[in-house]
Coordinates of C-alpha atoms in Angstrom, one line a residue:
M375 CA -23.9 42.7 -365.9
Q376 CA -22.2 45.1 -368.1
K377 CA -19.3 46.8 -369.8
I378 CA -19.0 50.5 -368.8
L379 CA -16.1 52.9 -369.5
I380 CA -15.8 55.2 -366.9
I381 CA -14.1 59.1 -368.5
G382 CA -13.1 61.8 -366.2
A383 CA -12.5 58.5 -363.9
T384 CA -11.2 59.7 -360.8
S385 CA -13.2 63.3 -359.7
A386 CA -15.4 62.1 -356.9
I387 CA -18.6 61.9 -359.3
A388 CA -17.4 59.6 -362.0
K389 CA -16.1 57.4 -358.7
A390 CA -19.0 57.4 -356.7
T391 CA -20.6 56.0 -359.7
A392 CA -17.6 53.6 -360.6
R393 CA -18.0 52.1 -357.4
C394 CA -21.8 51.8 -357.7
F395 CA -21.2 49.2 -360.6
A396 CA -18.6 48.0 -359.2
E397 CA -21.1 46.9 -356.3
R398 CA -23.0 44.8 -359.1
G399 CA -20.2 43.2 -360.5
D400 CA -19.8 45.0 -364.0
Q401 CA -16.3 45.2 -365.9
L402 CA -15.4 48.1 -366.1
Y403 CA -12.5 50.9 -368.0
L404 CA -11.4 53.9 -366.9
L405 CA -9.5 56.8 -368.6
A406 CA -8.6 60.1 -366.2
R407 CA -5.0 62.4 -366.0
D408 CA -3.8 61.2 -363.0
Q409 CA -1.8 57.1 -363.2
E410 CA -1.4 56.8 -359.7
R411 CA -5.1 57.7 -358.9
L412 CA -6.2 56.0 -361.5
S413 CA -4.4 52.9 -360.2
D414 CA -4.9 52.9 -356.9
L415 CA -9.2 53.3 -357.6
A416 CA -9.2 50.5 -359.9
N417 CA -7.6 49.0 -356.8
D418 CA -10.6 50.2 -355.0
L419 CA -13.1 49.0 -358.0
R420 CA -11.7 45.9 -357.7
I421 CA -11.7 45.1 -354.2
R422 CA -15.6 46.4 -353.9
G423 CA -16.7 43.7 -356.3
A424 CA -15.8 44.0 -360.1
N425 CA -15.3 41.8 -363.0
T426 CA -12.4 43.5 -363.7
V427 CA -10.8 46.5 -364.2
A428 CA -8.4 47.7 -366.4
Y429 CA -7.6 52.2 -366.9
A430 CA -5.5 54.3 -369.4
K431 CA -3.8 57.8 -368.8
F432 CA -6.3 60.4 -370.7
D433 CA -5.3 64.2 -371.9
T434 CA -8.1 66.1 -372.7
A435 CA -5.9 68.5 -374.8
A436 CA -4.7 65.0 -377.0
I437 CA -7.4 65.1 -379.1
E438 CA -5.0 62.6 -382.1
Q439 CA -5.1 60.0 -379.6
Y440 CA -8.5 59.7 -378.6
P441 CA -9.1 57.3 -381.6
S442 CA -7.1 55.2 -380.3
L443 CA -7.8 55.0 -376.9
L444 CA -11.6 54.0 -377.0
D445 CA -10.6 51.7 -379.2
K446 CA -7.8 50.4 -376.7
A447 CA -11.5 49.8 -374.1
I448 CA -13.7 48.9 -376.8
A449 CA -10.9 46.0 -377.4
E450 CA -10.0 45.2 -373.5
L451 CA -14.1 45.6 -372.7
D452 CA -14.7 43.0 -375.8
G453 CA -17.6 46.0 -376.1
L454 CA -18.9 49.1 -374.0
D455 CA -22.8 48.7 -373.6
V456 CA -22.0 52.3 -371.2
V457 CA -20.1 55.0 -371.7
L458 CA -19.9 57.9 -368.4
I459 CA -18.2 61.5 -369.5
A460 CA -17.1 62.6 -366.7
H461 CA -14.5 65.0 -366.8
G462 CA -14.3 68.7 -366.4
T463 CA -12.8 71.5 -364.5
L464 CA -14.5 74.7 -362.5
S465 CA -13.4 77.0 -364.5
D466 CA -12.0 80.5 -362.6
Q467 CA -14.9 83.2 -364.3
T468 CA -12.8 86.3 -363.3
A469 CA -10.2 85.0 -364.4
C470 CA -11.0 84.0 -367.7
E471 CA -12.8 87.7 -368.4
R472 CA -9.2 88.7 -368.1
S473 CA -7.5 86.2 -370.5
I474 CA -8.6 84.8 -374.1
E475 CA -6.3 82.1 -374.1
L476 CA -8.2 80.8 -370.7
T477 CA -11.7 81.4 -371.2
L478 CA -10.5 79.3 -374.1
Q479 CA -8.5 76.4 -372.8
E480 CA -11.3 76.4 -369.6
L481 CA -13.7 76.4 -372.7
N482 CA -11.8 73.2 -374.9
T483 CA -11.6 71.2 -371.3
N484 CA -15.4 71.0 -370.4
A485 CA -17.1 71.7 -374.0
I486 CA -15.2 70.8 -377.3
S487 CA -13.2 67.6 -375.3
V488 CA -16.6 65.7 -374.5
I489 CA -17.5 66.5 -378.3
G490 CA -15.0 65.2 -379.7
L491 CA -15.4 61.9 -377.1
L492 CA -19.1 62.0 -378.6
T493 CA -18.5 62.2 -381.9
L494 CA -16.6 58.4 -382.4
L495 CA -18.9 56.5 -379.6
A496 CA -22.2 58.3 -381.8
N497 CA -21.2 56.4 -384.7
Y498 CA -19.6 53.1 -382.5
F499 CA -23.2 52.8 -380.6
E500 CA -25.0 53.8 -383.5
Q501 CA -23.4 50.8 -386.1
R502 CA -23.6 48.8 -382.7
K503 CA -27.8 49.8 -382.8
Q504 CA -28.1 49.3 -378.8
G505 CA -26.3 51.0 -375.5
C506 CA -26.3 53.8 -373.4
I507 CA -24.4 57.5 -373.8
A508 CA -24.2 59.3 -370.7
V509 CA -22.6 62.8 -369.7
I510 CA -22.2 64.9 -367.1
S511 CA -24.0 68.3 -367.8
S512 CA -24.7 70.8 -365.1
V513 CA -27.8 72.6 -364.7
A514 CA -25.3 75.5 -364.9
G515 CA -26.1 75.2 -368.9
D516 CA -29.5 76.3 -368.2
R517 CA -29.1 79.7 -367.7
G518 CA -26.0 82.1 -368.7
R519 CA -25.7 83.4 -365.5
Q520 CA -22.2 86.7 -364.5
S521 CA -21.0 84.6 -361.5
N522 CA -19.9 81.3 -363.9
Y523 CA -21.2 81.7 -367.9
I524 CA -17.5 81.0 -369.0
Y525 CA -18.4 77.3 -367.6
G526 CA -22.1 77.6 -367.7
T527 CA -21.0 77.9 -371.9
A528 CA -19.3 75.2 -372.2
K529 CA -22.5 72.4 -370.0
G530 CA -24.8 74.9 -371.8
A531 CA -23.3 73.3 -375.8
I532 CA -22.8 70.0 -374.1
T533 CA -26.6 69.7 -373.4
I534 CA -27.6 71.2 -376.4
F535 CA -25.4 68.7 -378.2
M536 CA -26.5 65.5 -376.5
Q537 CA -30.2 66.8 -377.6
G538 CA -29.5 66.8 -381.0
L539 CA -27.5 62.8 -380.5
R540 CA -30.3 61.5 -378.9
N541 CA -32.5 63.4 -382.0
R542 CA -30.1 61.6 -384.1
L543 CA -29.4 57.5 -382.2
A544 CA -33.2 56.9 -381.1
K545 CA -33.7 55.2 -384.6
S546 CA -30.7 53.2 -383.3
N547 CA -31.8 52.1 -380.0
I548 CA -29.5 54.2 -378.1
Q549 CA -29.9 55.6 -375.2
V550 CA -28.4 59.6 -374.7
L551 CA -28.8 60.9 -371.4
T552 CA -28.4 64.5 -370.5
I553 CA -26.9 64.3 -366.1
K554 CA -28.0 67.7 -365.1
P555 CA -26.3 67.9 -361.0
G556 CA -27.1 71.1 -359.1
F557 CA -24.8 71.7 -355.8
V558 CA -22.1 68.7 -355.5
N559 CA -19.4 68.7 -352.5
T560 CA -16.8 67.8 -354.3
P561 CA -13.0 68.8 -353.1
M562 CA -13.7 70.9 -357.1
T563 CA -16.3 73.0 -355.1
A564 CA -13.9 72.1 -351.2
A565 CA -13.8 76.4 -350.9
F566 CA -17.6 77.2 -352.1
K567 CA -19.7 77.8 -348.8
K568 CA -22.1 75.0 -347.8
G569 CA -26.1 74.9 -347.4
A570 CA -29.3 73.1 -347.6
L571 CA -29.1 73.1 -351.9
W572 CA -25.9 70.5 -351.8
A573 CA -25.5 66.6 -352.5
E574 CA -23.3 64.5 -352.0
P575 CA -20.9 63.0 -354.5
E576 CA -22.3 59.0 -353.4
A577 CA -26.3 60.6 -354.1
I578 CA -26.1 61.8 -357.2
A579 CA -24.0 58.7 -358.4
T580 CA -27.8 56.7 -357.7
G581 CA -29.1 58.9 -359.6
I582 CA -26.8 58.2 -362.1
V583 CA -27.1 54.4 -362.2
T584 CA -31.1 54.7 -361.3
A585 CA -31.5 57.3 -364.5
I586 CA -29.1 54.5 -366.7
S587 CA -31.7 51.9 -365.8
K588 CA -34.7 53.9 -366.2
Q589 CA -33.5 54.9 -369.5
K590 CA -34.0 57.4 -369.3
D591 CA -33.4 60.8 -371.5
I592 CA -32.6 63.6 -368.7
V593 CA -31.6 63.5 -365.1
Y594 CA -31.5 67.0 -362.9
L595 CA -29.4 65.4 -359.7
P596 CA -31.3 65.9 -356.6
F597 CA -34.7 66.5 -358.3
W598 CA -35.3 69.2 -357.1
W599 CA -33.3 71.0 -359.3
R600 CA -35.2 71.0 -362.3
Y601 CA -37.8 72.9 -360.3
I602 CA -35.6 75.3 -359.6
M603 CA -33.8 75.9 -363.1
L604 CA -37.6 75.9 -364.4
I605 CA -38.4 79.1 -362.4
I606 CA -35.0 80.2 -362.9
R607 CA -35.3 80.0 -366.8
T608 CA -38.5 81.8 -366.7
I609 CA -37.2 85.0 -365.2
P610 CA -37.3 87.8 -367.8
E611 CA -34.1 89.2 -369.1
H612 CA -34.7 92.5 -367.8
I613 CA -35.6 91.4 -363.9
F614 CA -33.0 88.9 -364.8
K615 CA -29.8 91.0 -365.9
R616 CA -30.5 93.3 -362.9
L617 CA -30.0 89.9 -360.6
S618 CA -26.4 89.1 -358.7
L619 CA -26.1 85.2 -359.4

């Protein structure tokens, strides 16, 4: 049984992962924006076998509340073994291109808020000298594309931050796991046309739980995205800029 904090707990991938944790009897603390959805999820997780489930409302913009929110979660669970950060928004690239405010808002939600949380959590786990910090980044952060480079910039920043954090916390026996999903069928991507490369949240959740248990550093989910992104990263820039990606 582990003590697990999930931030952005009502997102589709986080919810599916929380169900995996619940079914093995873990203790859970949930943070998310919508109180009613949190309550429904907590009840669902209790029925599925979670040892305990507590929750609190979380506003990514309220950075001044981060320390007290994390302290409350740590106190409620009497310590943390695992933290999964899963909150984020899928940016409207075209709208961002026309608005400084919207671009900065998307970067704040998808990158700055995560980095703020990681700054606090890193110090907690470093003192404790055990545990796991897992963050959902994206394959979009591996290379900037015209269709989603605002979202990709945020995810790329998270990926680089996690690399440095992993390097720092390795000396303290802390697992720092960067999760890079590809296309996932969630409410956030409901408007997208689906194809063979799309995965369901439950498959991603299984991959996350396995990656944590195996002490992985980076995981592409599903696995084939590692090879797809390897190809995309190696396309020369003079060719890449001619592609409509």
